[in-house]
XYZ file of C-alpha atoms in Angstrom:
729
model
C -34.686 -1.150 -23.265
C -31.037 -0.180 -23.750
C -29.243 -2.459 -26.207
C -26.192 -4.108 -24.687
C -23.235 -4.387 -27.047
C -19.455 -4.173 -26.989
C -19.385 -0.361 -27.117
C -21.652 -0.125 -24.086
C -19.585 -2.722 -22.234
C -16.408 -0.728 -22.896
C -18.176 2.413 -21.619
C -18.768 0.453 -18.415
C -15.025 -0.158 -18.015
C -14.993 -3.725 -19.327
C -12.510 -4.910 -21.927
C -13.683 -6.725 -25.077
C -12.240 -9.944 -23.653
C -14.103 -9.482 -20.373
C -17.352 -8.822 -22.229
C -16.935 -12.052 -24.194
C -16.180 -13.947 -20.974
C -19.418 -12.666 -19.428
C -21.434 -13.956 -22.370
C -19.789 -17.380 -22.021
C -20.335 -17.539 -18.247
C -24.058 -16.777 -18.410
C -24.686 -18.404 -21.792
C -26.180 -15.286 -23.373
C -25.827 -11.549 -23.791
C -26.367 -9.724 -20.485
C -29.163 -7.210 -20.196
C -28.494 -3.624 -19.147
C -28.895 -4.231 -15.411
C -26.708 -7.330 -15.539
C -24.032 -5.443 -17.477
C -23.952 -2.775 -14.772
C -23.658 -5.434 -12.074
C -20.794 -7.175 -13.862
C -19.017 -3.854 -14.417
C -19.260 -3.116 -10.701
C -18.102 -6.531 -9.498
C -15.356 -6.877 -12.099
C -13.806 -3.445 -11.696
C -10.444 -3.066 -10.025
C -11.858 -1.642 -6.815
C -14.101 -4.632 -6.097
C -12.374 -7.589 -7.775
C -8.692 -6.759 -7.124
C -8.102 -8.324 -10.531
C -4.598 -6.883 -10.940
C -3.456 -7.416 -7.366
C -5.029 -10.666 -6.075
C -2.166 -12.839 -7.245
C 0.403 -10.860 -5.266
C -1.784 -10.073 -2.267
C -1.976 -13.809 -1.681
C 1.752 -13.884 -0.926
C 1.500 -11.623 2.139
C 1.702 -13.249 5.598
C -1.669 -13.056 7.312
C -1.423 -15.073 10.527
C 0.133 -15.091 13.969
C -0.997 -16.283 17.389
C -3.187 -13.226 17.932
C -4.923 -13.094 14.536
C -8.551 -14.256 14.690
C -9.653 -13.024 11.254
C -7.358 -12.070 8.421
C -8.108 -10.670 4.940
C -11.426 -11.543 3.315
C -13.860 -9.952 5.747
C -14.983 -6.381 6.255
C -12.049 -5.875 8.643
C -9.357 -7.854 10.437
C -9.678 -9.123 14.016
C -6.943 -9.621 16.637
C -6.996 -11.005 20.169
C -6.028 -8.441 22.820
C -6.574 -10.668 25.884
C -9.422 -10.858 28.413
C -11.841 -12.022 25.676
C -11.436 -8.605 24.020
C -10.685 -8.168 20.326
C -9.583 -5.214 18.233
C -11.092 -4.906 14.761
C -9.498 -2.583 12.222
C -8.990 -1.682 8.597
C -7.754 1.106 6.310
C -9.263 2.085 2.958
C -8.815 4.714 0.273
C -11.194 7.390 -0.965
C -8.774 9.051 -3.343
C -10.642 9.842 -6.522
C -13.849 10.991 -4.805
C -11.827 13.335 -2.572
C -10.086 14.927 -5.547
C -13.402 15.531 -7.310
C -15.329 16.705 -4.241
C -12.938 17.004 -1.267
C -15.404 17.488 1.577
C -17.854 14.706 0.723
C -15.134 12.446 -0.648
C -13.185 12.568 2.605
C -16.313 12.490 4.791
C -17.744 9.392 3.137
C -14.304 7.776 3.289
C -14.529 8.075 7.074
C -18.128 6.857 7.072
C -17.275 3.836 4.947
C -14.400 2.649 7.104
C -16.510 3.093 10.244
C -19.175 0.792 8.777
C -16.561 -1.827 7.875
C -15.652 -2.000 11.553
C -19.006 -1.813 13.313
C -20.504 -4.252 10.793
C -18.374 -6.844 12.557
C -19.784 -6.040 15.970
C -17.185 -3.563 17.183
C -17.767 -0.163 18.699
C -15.392 2.193 16.855
C -12.921 3.842 19.235
C -10.454 5.661 16.992
C -9.996 7.114 13.515
C -6.660 7.735 11.827
C -5.895 9.046 8.371
C -3.070 9.497 5.883
C -3.660 12.372 3.475
C -1.378 13.481 0.665
C -1.605 16.518 -1.561
C 0.247 18.091 -4.461
C 2.726 20.917 -4.182
C 1.544 23.734 -1.877
C 2.045 26.074 -4.837
C -0.361 24.142 -7.051
C -3.572 26.177 -7.581
C -5.849 23.394 -6.307
C -3.877 22.272 -3.251
C -5.227 24.742 -0.688
C -8.815 24.042 -1.731
C -8.266 20.289 -1.548
C -6.440 20.436 1.791
C -9.134 22.527 3.438
C -11.959 20.433 1.989
C -10.461 17.085 2.954
C -9.584 18.136 6.512
C -13.041 19.651 6.959
C -14.676 16.473 5.595
C -12.729 14.200 7.940
C -13.524 16.477 10.876
C -17.158 16.931 9.905
C -17.947 13.233 9.771
C -15.757 11.972 12.621
C -16.698 14.766 15.024
C -20.423 14.416 14.349
C -20.534 10.670 14.824
C -18.491 10.980 18.004
C -15.406 8.895 17.233
C -12.048 10.544 18.014
C -9.503 11.133 15.254
C -6.263 10.386 17.066
C -3.445 10.208 14.526
C -2.277 10.301 10.957
C 0.082 11.968 8.525
C -0.022 14.838 6.039
C 2.379 15.174 3.131
C 2.847 17.397 0.090
C 4.568 16.321 -3.136
C 4.104 17.425 -6.719
C 3.451 13.799 -7.732
C -0.002 14.195 -6.116
C -0.882 17.396 -8.031
C -3.518 15.623 -10.106
C -4.380 12.775 -7.769
C -4.499 13.312 -4.012
C -4.630 10.419 -1.548
C -7.131 10.140 1.292
C -6.639 6.937 3.290
C -8.924 6.431 6.306
C -8.406 3.921 9.125
C -10.665 2.878 11.983
C -10.209 0.667 15.035
C -13.031 -0.816 17.064
C -13.398 -3.028 20.134
C -15.627 -6.033 20.633
C -15.924 -9.192 22.702
C -14.494 -12.337 21.136
C -17.873 -14.089 21.182
C -19.654 -11.114 19.598
C -17.817 -10.828 16.272
C -20.105 -10.922 13.235
C -19.253 -12.055 9.736
C -20.654 -11.618 6.244
C -21.045 -15.295 5.250
C -24.695 -15.835 4.287
C -26.299 -19.170 5.150
C -29.680 -20.857 5.520
C -31.972 -21.276 2.498
C -35.156 -19.349 3.141
C -33.642 -16.898 5.606
C -34.825 -13.306 5.010
C -32.559 -10.610 3.581
C -33.062 -7.242 5.242
C -32.248 -3.722 4.067
C -31.632 -1.246 6.916
C -30.425 2.329 7.285
C -30.934 5.284 4.980
C -32.854 5.344 1.728
C -31.264 4.732 -1.667
C -30.659 7.642 -4.028
C -28.814 8.235 -7.256
C -25.633 9.514 -5.588
C -22.512 7.444 -6.055
C -23.654 5.440 -9.073
C -20.515 4.095 -10.747
C -18.428 5.309 -7.805
C -16.415 2.082 -7.618
C -15.891 2.094 -11.367
C -14.693 5.694 -11.265
C -12.227 4.725 -8.547
C -10.817 2.110 -10.936
C -9.964 4.542 -13.725
C -7.300 7.106 -14.459
C -8.224 10.775 -14.253
C -8.226 13.088 -17.217
C -9.138 16.683 -17.958
C -12.850 15.865 -17.567
C -12.598 14.443 -14.056
C -14.490 17.370 -12.551
C -17.580 16.201 -14.415
C -17.647 13.020 -12.312
C -19.084 14.726 -9.201
C -22.365 12.751 -9.446
C -20.349 9.582 -8.753
C -19.271 10.962 -5.337
C -21.441 9.820 -2.463
C -23.058 12.201 0.023
C -22.690 11.300 3.678
C -24.868 11.898 6.740
C -22.932 11.253 9.974
C -26.029 11.651 12.113
C -27.757 8.867 10.191
C -24.626 6.742 10.564
C -24.651 7.287 14.333
C -28.214 5.961 14.445
C -27.242 3.017 12.250
C -24.234 2.258 14.449
C -26.287 2.176 17.631
C -29.112 0.183 16.038
C -26.715 -2.452 14.662
C -24.874 -2.802 17.962
C -28.198 -3.185 19.774
C -29.336 -5.833 17.285
C -26.050 -7.662 17.815
C -26.959 -8.202 21.444
C -29.884 -10.381 20.290
C -29.833 -13.835 18.726
C -31.160 -12.759 15.354
C -28.259 -12.212 12.904
C -26.928 -14.805 10.486
C -24.668 -12.439 8.548
C -24.245 -8.724 7.995
C -22.520 -6.609 5.358
C -22.317 -2.858 4.819
C -23.219 -1.376 1.449
C -19.940 0.246 0.432
C -18.388 0.264 -3.024
C -20.956 -0.938 -5.592
C -23.666 -0.699 -2.951
C -26.415 -3.306 -2.976
C -24.614 -5.238 -5.727
C -21.395 -5.942 -3.860
C -23.056 -6.511 -0.484
C -25.517 -9.106 -1.794
C -23.023 -10.857 -4.085
C -20.244 -10.995 -1.490
C -22.523 -12.414 1.202
C -23.930 -15.064 -1.114
C -20.548 -15.927 -2.610
C -18.915 -16.497 0.781
C -21.795 -18.770 1.759
C -21.977 -20.572 -1.605
C -25.668 -19.809 -1.737
C -28.174 -17.966 -3.935
C -29.963 -14.718 -3.164
C -33.210 -13.320 -4.558
C -34.157 -9.661 -4.123
C -37.405 -7.820 -4.837
C -36.233 -4.358 -5.859
C -39.708 -2.892 -5.453
C -39.105 -3.238 -1.715
C -35.842 -1.239 -1.663
C -36.470 2.064 0.199
C -35.750 4.881 -2.274
C -35.585 8.609 -1.687
C -35.911 9.462 -5.405
C -38.790 8.565 -7.694
C -38.515 6.418 -10.765
C -35.276 4.658 -9.829
C -34.499 1.755 -12.128
C -33.110 -1.642 -11.065
C -29.782 -0.592 -12.587
C -29.693 2.543 -10.436
C -30.781 0.784 -7.258
C -28.155 -1.922 -7.616
C -25.277 0.460 -8.433
C -26.111 3.338 -6.087
C -23.509 3.988 -3.411
C -25.764 5.967 -1.123
C -24.306 5.931 2.350
C -25.361 4.643 5.777
C -26.942 1.369 4.575
C -26.571 -2.276 5.629
C -27.677 -5.652 4.333
C -28.497 -8.268 6.969
C -29.492 -11.923 6.797
C -31.727 -12.712 9.754
C -32.788 -15.981 11.264
C -36.281 -16.867 10.045
C -38.905 -15.675 12.489
C -36.739 -12.895 13.945
C -37.962 -10.177 11.595
C -40.323 -8.441 14.023
C -37.731 -8.367 16.810
C -35.178 -6.774 14.486
C -37.649 -4.340 12.932
C -38.611 -3.006 16.350
C -34.996 -1.996 17.015
C -34.511 -0.168 13.718
C -37.847 1.595 13.961
C -36.867 2.788 17.452
C -33.781 4.402 15.885
C -35.942 5.924 13.104
C -34.238 3.926 10.332
C -35.635 2.161 7.316
C -36.198 -1.571 7.701
C -37.377 -3.595 4.733
C -37.446 -7.314 3.959
C -36.206 -7.224 0.382
C -35.376 -10.850 -0.335
C -34.488 -14.377 0.723
C -31.600 -16.794 0.447
C -32.104 -19.544 -2.135
C -30.469 -22.777 -3.256
C -30.088 -21.471 -6.831
C -26.563 -20.101 -6.319
C -27.710 -17.220 -8.531
C -28.259 -13.519 -8.019
C -31.899 -13.144 -8.953
C -33.524 -9.713 -9.076
C -37.244 -9.074 -9.429
C -38.850 -5.746 -10.371
C -42.488 -5.125 -11.249
C -43.070 -8.893 -11.169
C -40.396 -9.437 -13.829
C -36.949 -11.025 -13.526
C -34.447 -8.295 -14.422
C -31.303 -10.213 -13.472
C -30.504 -13.897 -13.110
C -26.813 -14.730 -13.166
C -24.605 -17.180 -11.267
C -23.017 -15.732 -8.153
C -19.792 -17.496 -9.110
C -19.679 -15.571 -12.398
C -19.732 -12.293 -10.477
C -17.245 -13.299 -7.777
C -15.055 -16.384 -8.202
C -14.904 -16.072 -11.986
C -13.994 -12.401 -11.973
C -10.808 -11.760 -13.943
C -7.521 -12.386 -12.184
C -4.596 -10.988 -14.099
C -0.928 -11.794 -13.789
C 0.203 -8.447 -15.116
C 3.562 -8.065 -16.788
C 6.052 -6.403 -14.472
C 9.590 -5.110 -14.525
C 11.834 -5.446 -11.492
C 12.907 -2.039 -10.201
C 16.609 -2.193 -9.387
C 18.150 -0.250 -6.518
C 19.678 2.973 -7.937
C 23.385 3.659 -7.888
C 24.762 5.939 -5.204
C 25.311 9.598 -6.098
C 28.205 11.805 -5.047
C 26.928 14.306 -2.498
C 30.219 15.569 -1.117
C 30.565 18.702 -3.258
C 26.867 19.552 -2.857
C 26.918 19.279 0.924
C 30.434 20.292 1.931
C 29.645 23.962 2.508
C 26.065 23.693 3.654
C 24.812 26.364 6.064
C 23.688 24.161 8.936
C 21.900 26.835 10.929
C 19.709 27.924 8.035
C 19.187 24.355 6.854
C 17.862 23.320 10.250
C 15.462 26.261 10.225
C 14.360 25.403 6.685
C 13.766 21.816 7.777
C 11.470 22.852 10.606
C 9.480 25.266 8.458
C 9.044 22.968 5.458
C 5.370 21.924 4.944
C 6.207 18.240 5.362
C 7.966 18.761 8.696
C 5.937 21.666 9.993
C 3.759 21.175 13.045
C 0.406 19.630 12.020
C -1.636 21.126 14.850
C -3.704 23.141 12.366
C -4.932 19.834 10.983
C -5.550 17.759 14.067
C -6.985 20.605 16.138
C -9.975 20.477 13.773
C -10.567 16.888 14.818
C -12.200 15.996 18.111
C -9.487 13.706 19.439
C -10.841 13.549 23.005
C -14.463 12.481 22.483
C -15.244 9.209 24.354
C -12.577 10.303 26.895
C -10.262 7.341 26.275
C -7.532 9.048 24.237
C -4.367 8.736 26.322
C -1.808 10.018 23.804
C -2.619 13.074 21.697
C -1.869 13.386 17.975
C 1.648 14.496 17.166
C 3.599 11.640 18.756
C 4.866 8.320 17.427
C 1.628 6.430 17.966
C -1.825 7.170 19.316
C -2.793 5.450 22.553
C -6.449 4.683 23.328
C -7.604 3.110 26.588
C -9.727 -0.003 26.437
C -12.912 1.399 27.955
C -13.635 0.033 31.391
C -10.120 -1.373 31.811
C -7.771 0.592 34.028
C -4.553 -0.849 32.600
C -4.992 -1.990 28.986
C -4.757 0.200 25.880
C -4.448 0.034 22.111
C -1.684 1.832 20.202
C -2.058 2.733 16.541
C -0.132 4.531 13.817
C -0.138 5.075 10.036
C 3.039 5.540 8.015
C 4.651 5.475 4.598
C 7.685 7.079 2.948
C 6.742 7.310 -0.746
C 10.093 8.767 -1.850
C 11.776 5.576 -0.617
C 9.206 3.445 -2.465
C 9.683 5.402 -5.658
C 13.437 5.012 -5.503
C 13.406 1.292 -4.668
C 9.982 -0.285 -4.061
C 11.329 -3.366 -2.285
C 13.170 -1.322 0.342
C 10.318 1.199 0.548
C 7.728 -1.499 1.219
C 9.929 -2.995 3.890
C 10.561 0.393 5.484
C 6.875 1.326 5.632
C 6.156 -1.776 7.705
C 9.204 -1.207 9.919
C 8.306 2.426 10.539
C 4.942 1.490 12.045
C 6.676 -1.216 14.068
C 9.110 1.346 15.530
C 6.354 3.821 16.270
C 4.432 1.230 18.266
C 7.555 0.106 20.103
C 8.342 3.754 20.935
C 5.260 4.052 23.148
C 5.782 0.612 24.698
C 3.218 -1.351 22.682
C 3.559 -4.935 21.470
C 3.107 -4.664 17.669
C 0.500 -7.236 16.608
C -0.684 -6.733 13.045
C -1.074 -4.275 10.182
C -3.631 -3.124 7.697
C -2.520 -1.634 4.390
C -3.762 0.751 1.742
C -1.697 0.214 -1.404
C -1.875 3.310 -3.630
C -0.295 2.998 -7.093
C -0.636 4.163 -10.671
C -1.783 2.182 -13.707
C -0.993 -1.553 -13.233
C -1.183 -2.137 -16.979
C 2.196 -0.417 -17.237
C 4.952 -2.969 -16.459
C 7.027 -0.417 -14.518
C 4.050 0.453 -12.281
C 3.252 -3.196 -11.741
C 6.940 -3.653 -10.943
C 6.583 -1.045 -8.208
C 3.623 -2.935 -6.792
C 5.403 -6.301 -6.840
C 8.542 -4.812 -5.301
C 6.584 -3.212 -2.454
C 4.686 -6.441 -1.769
C 7.942 -8.421 -1.626
C 9.487 -5.905 0.774
C 6.401 -5.849 2.992
C 6.324 -9.650 3.030
C 9.919 -9.908 4.250
C 9.372 -7.354 6.997
C 6.053 -8.834 8.151
C 7.528 -12.328 8.373
C 10.622 -11.248 10.294
C 8.702 -9.076 12.743
C 5.785 -11.546 13.160
C 3.576 -8.666 12.164
C 1.038 -9.891 9.580
C -1.381 -8.143 7.248
C -4.983 -8.781 8.340
C -6.984 -6.332 6.232
C -6.582 -3.601 3.688
C -7.331 -2.081 0.349
C -5.683 -1.605 -3.042
C -6.123 1.662 -4.930
C -4.776 1.562 -8.488
C -5.007 3.909 -11.472
C -3.915 6.890 -9.389
C -2.861 8.790 -12.488
C -3.901 11.932 -14.289
C -3.219 12.283 -17.993
C -0.791 9.378 -17.779
C 1.264 10.799 -14.897
C 1.195 8.526 -11.859
C 1.803 9.111 -8.173
C 4.799 7.817 -6.296
C 4.007 4.322 -5.017
C 2.411 4.883 -1.623
C 1.743 1.765 0.470
C 0.201 3.298 3.585
C 0.590 0.967 6.557
C -1.628 1.083 9.621
C -0.089 -0.661 12.615
C -1.898 -1.742 15.790
C -0.360 -2.896 19.048
C -1.325 -3.842 22.595
C -0.299 -2.003 25.755
C -0.796 -4.163 28.839
C -0.019 -1.449 31.380
C -0.924 2.068 30.328
C 0.978 3.567 33.273
C 4.225 2.621 31.520
C 3.457 4.324 28.191
C 6.141 6.708 26.963
C 5.783 9.788 24.804
C 8.245 11.571 22.554
C 8.436 14.691 24.772
C 11.530 15.334 26.846
C 10.608 15.134 30.541
C 13.300 16.985 32.483
C 16.450 19.059 32.043
C 19.896 17.583 32.635
C 18.878 14.071 31.607
C 21.043 11.893 29.374
C 20.259 11.521 25.674
C 21.117 8.211 24.001
C 20.879 6.993 20.451
C 20.002 3.332 20.001
C 21.024 1.784 16.688
C 24.033 2.445 14.503
C 24.429 5.644 12.474
C 26.101 5.470 9.070
C 24.749 8.746 7.756
C 22.686 7.745 4.713
C 21.557 10.949 2.996
C 20.188 9.867 -0.390
C 16.367 10.122 -0.448
C 16.533 11.955 2.893
C 14.380 14.975 3.649
C 17.542 17.068 3.434
C 18.251 15.982 -0.115
C 14.711 15.388 -1.406
C 12.730 18.318 0.007
C 15.354 20.953 0.839
C 18.020 20.509 -1.834
C 15.807 18.869 -4.506
C 18.355 16.094 -5.050
C 15.988 13.186 -5.718
C 18.320 10.506 -7.061
C 20.049 7.619 -5.317
C 18.858 4.682 -3.174
C 16.934 4.804 0.100
C 18.655 3.695 3.312
C 19.120 -0.049 3.627
C 17.269 -2.012 6.315
C 18.573 -4.753 8.564
C 15.504 -6.624 9.780
C 17.490 -8.313 12.523
C 18.324 -4.878 13.937
C 14.702 -3.759 13.589
C 13.526 -6.742 15.584
C 16.120 -6.742 18.360
C 16.189 -2.936 18.783
C 12.395 -2.822 18.953
C 12.293 -5.622 21.511
C 14.958 -3.821 23.558
C 12.972 -0.572 23.515
C 9.857 -2.342 24.766
C 11.874 -4.019 27.523
C 13.475 -0.837 28.840
C 10.104 0.919 28.725
C 8.493 -1.920 30.651
C 11.268 -1.738 33.257
C 10.890 2.055 33.577
C 14.505 2.732 32.617
C 13.787 5.661 30.287
C 11.828 8.901 30.469
C 10.921 9.415 26.807
C 11.423 7.762 23.440
C 11.169 8.762 19.783
C 12.062 6.740 16.714
C 14.401 8.348 14.166
C 12.792 8.549 10.751
C 12.384 11.294 8.132
C 14.662 14.245 8.858
C 17.164 12.092 10.741
C 18.594 12.588 14.213
C 18.272 16.378 14.248
C 14.573 16.453 13.437
C 13.917 13.721 15.980
C 15.625 15.766 18.714
C 13.973 19.007 17.653
C 10.505 17.390 17.739
C 11.179 16.109 21.256
C 12.436 19.527 22.282
C 9.679 21.649 20.750
C 6.966 19.389 22.165
C 8.366 19.723 25.688
C 9.950 23.202 25.540
C 13.135 21.596 26.873
C 16.365 22.107 24.946
C 19.359 19.815 24.416
C 23.119 19.824 24.167
C 24.327 17.586 21.368
C 27.796 16.272 20.570
C 28.410 15.427 16.921
C 31.302 14.850 14.555
C 32.951 18.182 13.767
C 34.152 17.267 10.256
C 31.773 19.056 7.901
C 30.317 16.252 5.765
C 30.357 13.695 8.583
C 28.476 16.187 10.730
C 25.794 16.607 8.080
C 25.488 12.842 7.773
C 25.223 12.443 11.542
C 22.527 15.099 11.837
C 20.400 14.427 8.740
C 21.116 10.803 7.793
C 18.062 8.561 7.758
C 19.568 5.219 8.762
C 16.850 2.860 9.973
C 16.277 0.848 13.174
C 17.187 3.791 15.423
C 15.644 5.493 18.459
C 16.414 8.424 20.731
C 15.772 7.834 24.436
C 16.003 10.092 27.475
C 17.518 8.574 30.625
C 17.898 10.170 34.052
C 21.107 9.763 36.051
C 19.438 7.411 38.518
C 18.730 4.847 35.773
C 21.833 5.460 33.643
C 23.891 2.497 34.863
C 20.982 0.040 34.801
C 20.023 1.251 31.327
C 23.533 0.818 29.935
C 23.970 -2.616 31.522
C 20.634 -3.824 30.165
C 21.455 -2.810 26.586
C 24.984 -4.168 26.840
C 23.620 -7.512 28.054
C 21.256 -7.546 25.067
C 24.096 -6.697 22.670
C 22.324 -3.534 21.512
C 24.325 -0.634 20.066
C 23.877 2.597 22.023
C 25.732 5.854 22.522
C 25.394 8.809 24.857
C 25.195 11.866 22.595
C 24.235 14.665 24.963
C 21.999 16.094 27.654
C 18.640 17.800 27.894
C 19.091 21.443 28.854
C 17.697 24.952 28.920
C 18.680 25.815 25.337
C 19.578 24.076 22.089
C 23.315 23.860 21.661
C 25.097 21.706 19.071
C 28.872 21.360 19.545
C 28.984 24.852 21.117
C 28.959 26.446 17.665
C 25.329 25.980 16.666
C 22.942 27.643 19.095
C 19.218 28.160 18.645
C 16.483 30.021 20.430
C 13.895 27.396 21.326
C 10.971 29.801 21.030
C 12.086 30.873 17.553
C 12.234 27.255 16.399
C 8.843 26.597 17.954
C 7.289 29.461 15.991
C 9.037 28.464 12.758
C 7.668 24.958 13.129
C 4.184 26.107 14.078
C 3.415 28.861 11.637
C 3.411 27.281 8.151
C -0.076 25.737 8.165
C -1.651 28.769 9.806
C -0.058 31.178 7.321
C -0.897 28.939 4.358
C -4.565 28.696 5.257
C -5.167 32.294 6.332
């Protein structure tokens, strides 16, 4: 038997202080299996030991929230006894090590989080970030990740309907793969993971357990180094066809009166699923590991408990319902094994070969896990920089072309065309717009809108403003299609929290998010924290990816970001100051990366968003697009290229003011298209609401800015389209 000592504990990612705490909590030295279990439950990925204190400050409730953080996913009320269930999670480190399987199993994991709660998944979204396109690994990682997302989502038959792709050298050694899923269920058919009922049987269902993914959660809680490639065995291997069977079997079982609680085996596998269920129910659990279905011979208790093999569930059934449940899983050709019972011991007890190989208090693994109040440094807003001399003589024509052809602004069709975004036949708004729109199946009017967003350069410059902006951006995207924003899920990607400046980034982002969520009545109901996104001590830009979900009550009124007709009026809603620092123009095109991000007025965000939803509901506009990265000009060009309709734009002729007007990234703004018939009603409505608006031009045959900047629409279309295809061919 392996001797457990401090050196071995440190190898398992535990600190000397944590190792000593374990010995105190259980009153002895842990054995090898117990050490592995503690290392899994106490790592950053499972315990949130560096983030729990601050996560508790986020708003988590409003009138539509049924279940907030603490379950597999969050639940919101969408009327008619329907609920939407959703969550976003990271699979960053696995995707860097093995991009296809890392991304694929990221999709598989988030799907299980949602259907575990009784929902049929209806939509996938993702936010993926890579290093510089010139980095030698980027093309390989991009192709592998996109193929992995497509391979899993397409095979299981859930549409991938939206997301974002970004390149930045800060991700050279640590890419980000954040996967989101939304599902639908009936309010009275939501299932939870709280175990209850001493004597109730504990059931293992799904695929067999192998040695893949052992220490996967621990690996995700560590920095990378030059030996990261050697960690491939810790990356799980997914089987979407097995997951499809598991999905259908679980949903069928959920139509019976058999389930007490259910939990997927995600990070830390059988360990986390059993401990979390028992902990939430304040109950004990005893497992016979000889009954765990294994696909490899000679697996030890340590390996079985730490394996992260995919497509597995743990279920607590009502006593006497075992045969009824087994029949369903056998029909779907899935393993079904009674591996344990609930006890009154409040311990995790593991048996193997008629011996007790683990017997530790559940509370020691869960409630007593470390919770650190890390030292942090407040990140102050940077001073403004003087841009006048750098921008006074800018070549606007070439700059606009460079903007459209830059990898971060280039058309992403190459990516999303690999995803089946139409399977299930309920996708009403294709990828490429502000927010995806998915019909509620069987309802002719109601739909769900969803989006994922973050602007890491803002967060890196000033985390507080960046966190606020990320929330507001999703809010605007939902408003732009006419949806009522309801709630968010978040995936908080940061570097090493043991560094006070990194922890300061985290705290700043949380504070900014909190302010925005409170003001917009737009709470956080689920999410994930991914820390230690560093390689050789170099961390990523703070990247709090926000997934926003909203309700559309009448799908016939949904708006897109495509211009609809020529000779319509173009209005800007929201004031333009012309903030250029941290803009795409400065950051990506001119490589001027200093200065603060644009400030945010939450009152404007709220009232402008409400106004947009009102004028959409009253059919006063033809199209709508929020102004974000790239400013006014990119917003207009995206609307134009998508529709093949040009525009005539009136700006401010003075050189620098013109640049600010075109490229400034002031927040709380939208572009809307209004036909002449609705012009007067539109203007009166906004005036009555005290909303700032301005007529800035007309839709037309060609693109014409102030009569001195003229562009061929087809040329711009090709410039925007070609980057991804050239890069990957």
